[in-house]
mmCIF file of C-alpha atoms in Angstrom:
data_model
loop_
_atom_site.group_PDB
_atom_site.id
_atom_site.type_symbol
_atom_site.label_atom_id
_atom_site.label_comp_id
_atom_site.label_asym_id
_atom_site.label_seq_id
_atom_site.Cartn_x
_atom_site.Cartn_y
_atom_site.Cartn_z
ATOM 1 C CA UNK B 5 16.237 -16.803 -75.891
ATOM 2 C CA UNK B 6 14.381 -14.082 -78.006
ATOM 3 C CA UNK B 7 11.340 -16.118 -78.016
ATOM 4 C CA UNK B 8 11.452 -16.831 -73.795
ATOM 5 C CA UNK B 9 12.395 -12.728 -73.606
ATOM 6 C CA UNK B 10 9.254 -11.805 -76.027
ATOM 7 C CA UNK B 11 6.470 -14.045 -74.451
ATOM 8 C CA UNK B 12 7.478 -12.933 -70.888
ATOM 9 C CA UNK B 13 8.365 -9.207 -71.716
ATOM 10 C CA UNK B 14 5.281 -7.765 -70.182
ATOM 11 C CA UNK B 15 5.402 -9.688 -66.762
ATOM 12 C CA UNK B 16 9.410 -8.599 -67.230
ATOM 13 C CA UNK B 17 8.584 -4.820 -67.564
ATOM 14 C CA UNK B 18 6.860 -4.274 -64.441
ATOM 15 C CA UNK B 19 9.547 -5.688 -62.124
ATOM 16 C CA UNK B 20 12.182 -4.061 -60.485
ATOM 17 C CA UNK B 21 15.870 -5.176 -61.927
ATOM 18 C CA UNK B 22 16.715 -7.684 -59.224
ATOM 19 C CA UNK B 23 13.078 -9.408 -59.648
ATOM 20 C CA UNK B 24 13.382 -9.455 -63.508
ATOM 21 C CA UNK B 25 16.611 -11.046 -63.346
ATOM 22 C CA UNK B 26 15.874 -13.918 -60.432
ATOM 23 C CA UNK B 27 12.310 -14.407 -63.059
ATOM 24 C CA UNK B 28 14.142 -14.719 -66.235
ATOM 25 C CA UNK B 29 16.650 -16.963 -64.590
ATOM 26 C CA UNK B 30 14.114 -19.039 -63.755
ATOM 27 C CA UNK B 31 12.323 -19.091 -67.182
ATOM 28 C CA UNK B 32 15.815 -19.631 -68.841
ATOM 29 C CA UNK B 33 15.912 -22.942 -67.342
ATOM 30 C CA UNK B 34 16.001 -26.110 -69.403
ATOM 31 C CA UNK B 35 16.319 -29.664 -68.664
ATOM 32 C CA UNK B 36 18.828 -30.014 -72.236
ATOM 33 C CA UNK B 37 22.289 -29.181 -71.498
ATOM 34 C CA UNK B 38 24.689 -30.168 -74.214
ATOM 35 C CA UNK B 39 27.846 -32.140 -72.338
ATOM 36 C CA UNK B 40 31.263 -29.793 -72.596
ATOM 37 C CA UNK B 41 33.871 -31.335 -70.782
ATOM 38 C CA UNK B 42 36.270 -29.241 -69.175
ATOM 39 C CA UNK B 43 34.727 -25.975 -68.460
ATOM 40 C CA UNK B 44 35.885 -23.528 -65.758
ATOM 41 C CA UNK B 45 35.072 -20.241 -64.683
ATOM 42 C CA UNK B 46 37.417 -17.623 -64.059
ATOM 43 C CA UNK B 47 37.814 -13.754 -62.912
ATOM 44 C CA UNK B 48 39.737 -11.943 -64.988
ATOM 45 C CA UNK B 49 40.180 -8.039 -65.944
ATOM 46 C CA UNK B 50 40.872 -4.938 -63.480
ATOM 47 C CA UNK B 51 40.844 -6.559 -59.608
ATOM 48 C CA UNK B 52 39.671 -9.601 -61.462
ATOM 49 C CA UNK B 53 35.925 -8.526 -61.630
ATOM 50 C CA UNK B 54 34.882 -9.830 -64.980
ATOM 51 C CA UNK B 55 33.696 -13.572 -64.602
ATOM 52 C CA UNK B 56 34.244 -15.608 -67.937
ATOM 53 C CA UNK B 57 32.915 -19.229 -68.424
ATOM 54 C CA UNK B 58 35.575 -21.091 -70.512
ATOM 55 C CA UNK B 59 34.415 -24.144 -72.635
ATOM 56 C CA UNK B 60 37.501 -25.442 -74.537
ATOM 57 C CA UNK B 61 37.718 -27.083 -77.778
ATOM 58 C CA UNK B 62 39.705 -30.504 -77.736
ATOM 59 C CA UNK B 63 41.255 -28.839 -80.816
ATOM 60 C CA UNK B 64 44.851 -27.462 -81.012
ATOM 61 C CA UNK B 65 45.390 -23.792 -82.108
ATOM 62 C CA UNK B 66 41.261 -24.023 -82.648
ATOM 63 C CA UNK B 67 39.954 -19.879 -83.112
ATOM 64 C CA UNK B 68 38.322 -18.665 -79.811
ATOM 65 C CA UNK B 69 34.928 -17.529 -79.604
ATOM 66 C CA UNK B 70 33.670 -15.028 -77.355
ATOM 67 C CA UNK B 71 30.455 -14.609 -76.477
ATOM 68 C CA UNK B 72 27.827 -11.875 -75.426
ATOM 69 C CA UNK B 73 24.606 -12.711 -73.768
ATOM 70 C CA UNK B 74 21.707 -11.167 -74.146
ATOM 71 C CA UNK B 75 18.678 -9.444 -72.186
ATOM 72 C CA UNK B 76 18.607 -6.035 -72.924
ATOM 73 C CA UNK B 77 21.580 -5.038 -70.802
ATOM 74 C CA UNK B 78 19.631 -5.622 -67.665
ATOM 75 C CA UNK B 79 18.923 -9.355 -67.505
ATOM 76 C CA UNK B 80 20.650 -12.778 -68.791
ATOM 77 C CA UNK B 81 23.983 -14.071 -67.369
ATOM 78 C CA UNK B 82 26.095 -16.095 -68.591
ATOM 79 C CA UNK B 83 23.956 -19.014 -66.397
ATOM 80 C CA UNK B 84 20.849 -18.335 -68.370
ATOM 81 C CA UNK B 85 22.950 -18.138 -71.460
ATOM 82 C CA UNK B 86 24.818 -21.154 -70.395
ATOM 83 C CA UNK B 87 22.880 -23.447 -72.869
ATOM 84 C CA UNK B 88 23.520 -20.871 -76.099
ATOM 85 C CA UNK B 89 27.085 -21.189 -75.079
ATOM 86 C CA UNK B 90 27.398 -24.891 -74.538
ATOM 87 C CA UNK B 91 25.567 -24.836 -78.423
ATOM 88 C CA UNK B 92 27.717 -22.691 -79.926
ATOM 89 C CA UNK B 93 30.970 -24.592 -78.315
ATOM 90 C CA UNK B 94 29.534 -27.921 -79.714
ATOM 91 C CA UNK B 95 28.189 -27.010 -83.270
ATOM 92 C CA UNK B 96 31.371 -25.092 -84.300
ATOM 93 C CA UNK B 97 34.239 -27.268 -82.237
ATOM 94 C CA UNK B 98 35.555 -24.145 -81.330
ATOM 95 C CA UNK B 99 37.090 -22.786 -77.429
ATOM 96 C CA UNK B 100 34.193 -20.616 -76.366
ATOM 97 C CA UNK B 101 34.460 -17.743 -73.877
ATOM 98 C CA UNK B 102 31.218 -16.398 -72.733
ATOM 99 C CA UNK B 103 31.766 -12.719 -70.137
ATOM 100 C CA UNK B 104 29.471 -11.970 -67.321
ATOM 101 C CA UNK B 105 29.503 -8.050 -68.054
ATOM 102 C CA UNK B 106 28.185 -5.529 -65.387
ATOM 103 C CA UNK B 107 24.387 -4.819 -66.067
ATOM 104 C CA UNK B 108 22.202 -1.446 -65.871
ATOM 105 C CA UNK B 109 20.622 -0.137 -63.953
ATOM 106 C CA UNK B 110 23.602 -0.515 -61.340
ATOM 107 C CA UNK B 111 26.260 -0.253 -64.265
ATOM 108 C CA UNK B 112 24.943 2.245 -66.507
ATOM 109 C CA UNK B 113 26.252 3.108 -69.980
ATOM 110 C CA UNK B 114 29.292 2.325 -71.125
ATOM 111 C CA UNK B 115 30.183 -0.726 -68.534
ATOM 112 C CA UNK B 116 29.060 -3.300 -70.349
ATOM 113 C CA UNK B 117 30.565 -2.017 -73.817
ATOM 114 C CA UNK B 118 33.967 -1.650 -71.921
ATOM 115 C CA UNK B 119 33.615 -4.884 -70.393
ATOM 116 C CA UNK B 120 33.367 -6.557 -73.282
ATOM 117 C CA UNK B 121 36.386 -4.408 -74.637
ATOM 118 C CA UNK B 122 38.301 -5.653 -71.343
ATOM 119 C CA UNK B 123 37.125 -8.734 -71.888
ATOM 120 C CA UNK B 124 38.695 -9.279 -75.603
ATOM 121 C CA UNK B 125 41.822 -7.473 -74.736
ATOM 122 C CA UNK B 126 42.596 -10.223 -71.831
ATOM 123 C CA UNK B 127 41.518 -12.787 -74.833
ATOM 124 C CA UNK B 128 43.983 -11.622 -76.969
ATOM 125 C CA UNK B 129 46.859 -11.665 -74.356
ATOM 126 C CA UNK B 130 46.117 -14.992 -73.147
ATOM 127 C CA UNK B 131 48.784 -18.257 -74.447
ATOM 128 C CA UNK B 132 47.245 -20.957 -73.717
ATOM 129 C CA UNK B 133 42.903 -20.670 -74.982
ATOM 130 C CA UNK B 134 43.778 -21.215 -78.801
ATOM 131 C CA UNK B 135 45.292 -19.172 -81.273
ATOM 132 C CA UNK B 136 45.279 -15.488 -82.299
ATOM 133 C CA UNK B 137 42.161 -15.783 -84.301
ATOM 134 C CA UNK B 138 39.226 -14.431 -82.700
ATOM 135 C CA UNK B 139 35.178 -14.297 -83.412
ATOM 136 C CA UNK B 140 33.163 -12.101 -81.503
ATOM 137 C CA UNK B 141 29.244 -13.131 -80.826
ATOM 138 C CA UNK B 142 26.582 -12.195 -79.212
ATOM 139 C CA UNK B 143 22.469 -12.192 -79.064
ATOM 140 C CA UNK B 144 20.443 -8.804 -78.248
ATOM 141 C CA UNK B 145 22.670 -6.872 -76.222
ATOM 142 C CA UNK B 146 25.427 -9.352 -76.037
ATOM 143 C CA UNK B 147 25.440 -8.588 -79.966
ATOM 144 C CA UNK B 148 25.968 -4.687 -79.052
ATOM 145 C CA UNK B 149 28.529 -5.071 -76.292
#
């Protein structure tokens, strides 16, 4: 992702938020998608607005991993992330739990820290995506939330 963000970070800069986002969508895109079976979305958090993507490992009482995207806290989602996820779910056999977290300029500092604080305190309560052990991860500002 760093090396999509750098190479289009000029074009990015001189776009309003929605256009950035709807053009780095688009450049996010890849034909390689690593097969997950079994992943849902969900809303979770206060009146359920947090969305999570949930790819779960075929492993019992596997750790959980939960993962930040990046895009300097204005773009990325967790669909142009969707292939870093998938990655990360495959190469460590791990449940992976990747947060849609409210974005600036709309959601200004601290949303996106405290949705990622939300976001691990549901984690924690939750029974039934592995066990107790948790990794947090993220790239740019998904590594700061």
């Amino acid at each position: 992702m760093f090396t999509v963000l750098n190479r289009h970070q000029a074009r990015l800069s001189r776009m309003d938020a929605n256009e950035a986002r709807m053009y780095f969508e688009k450049i996010s895109k890849t034909r390689f998608k690593p097969r997950v079976s079994d992943v849902t979305e969900k809303h979770i958090g206060k009146s359920n607005r947090l969305r999570i993507r949930i790819y779960p490992s075929s492993k019992s009482g596997s750790p959980t991993i939960i993962y930040f995207h990046g895009g300097g806290f204005v773009v990325g989602s967790i669909e142009s992330h969707d292939v870093v996820a998938r990655l990360l779910h495959k190469n460590t056999k791990r449940n992976n739990v990747s947060v849609a977290y409210r974005l600036a300029p709309e959601k200004p500092y601290p949303a996106a820290i405290n949705d990622g604080v939300e976001s691990i305190e549901w984690l924690i309560q939750q029974k039934d995506i592995g066990n107790k052990e948790i990794f947090v991860a993220g790239d740019s500002a998904g590594g700061h939330v």
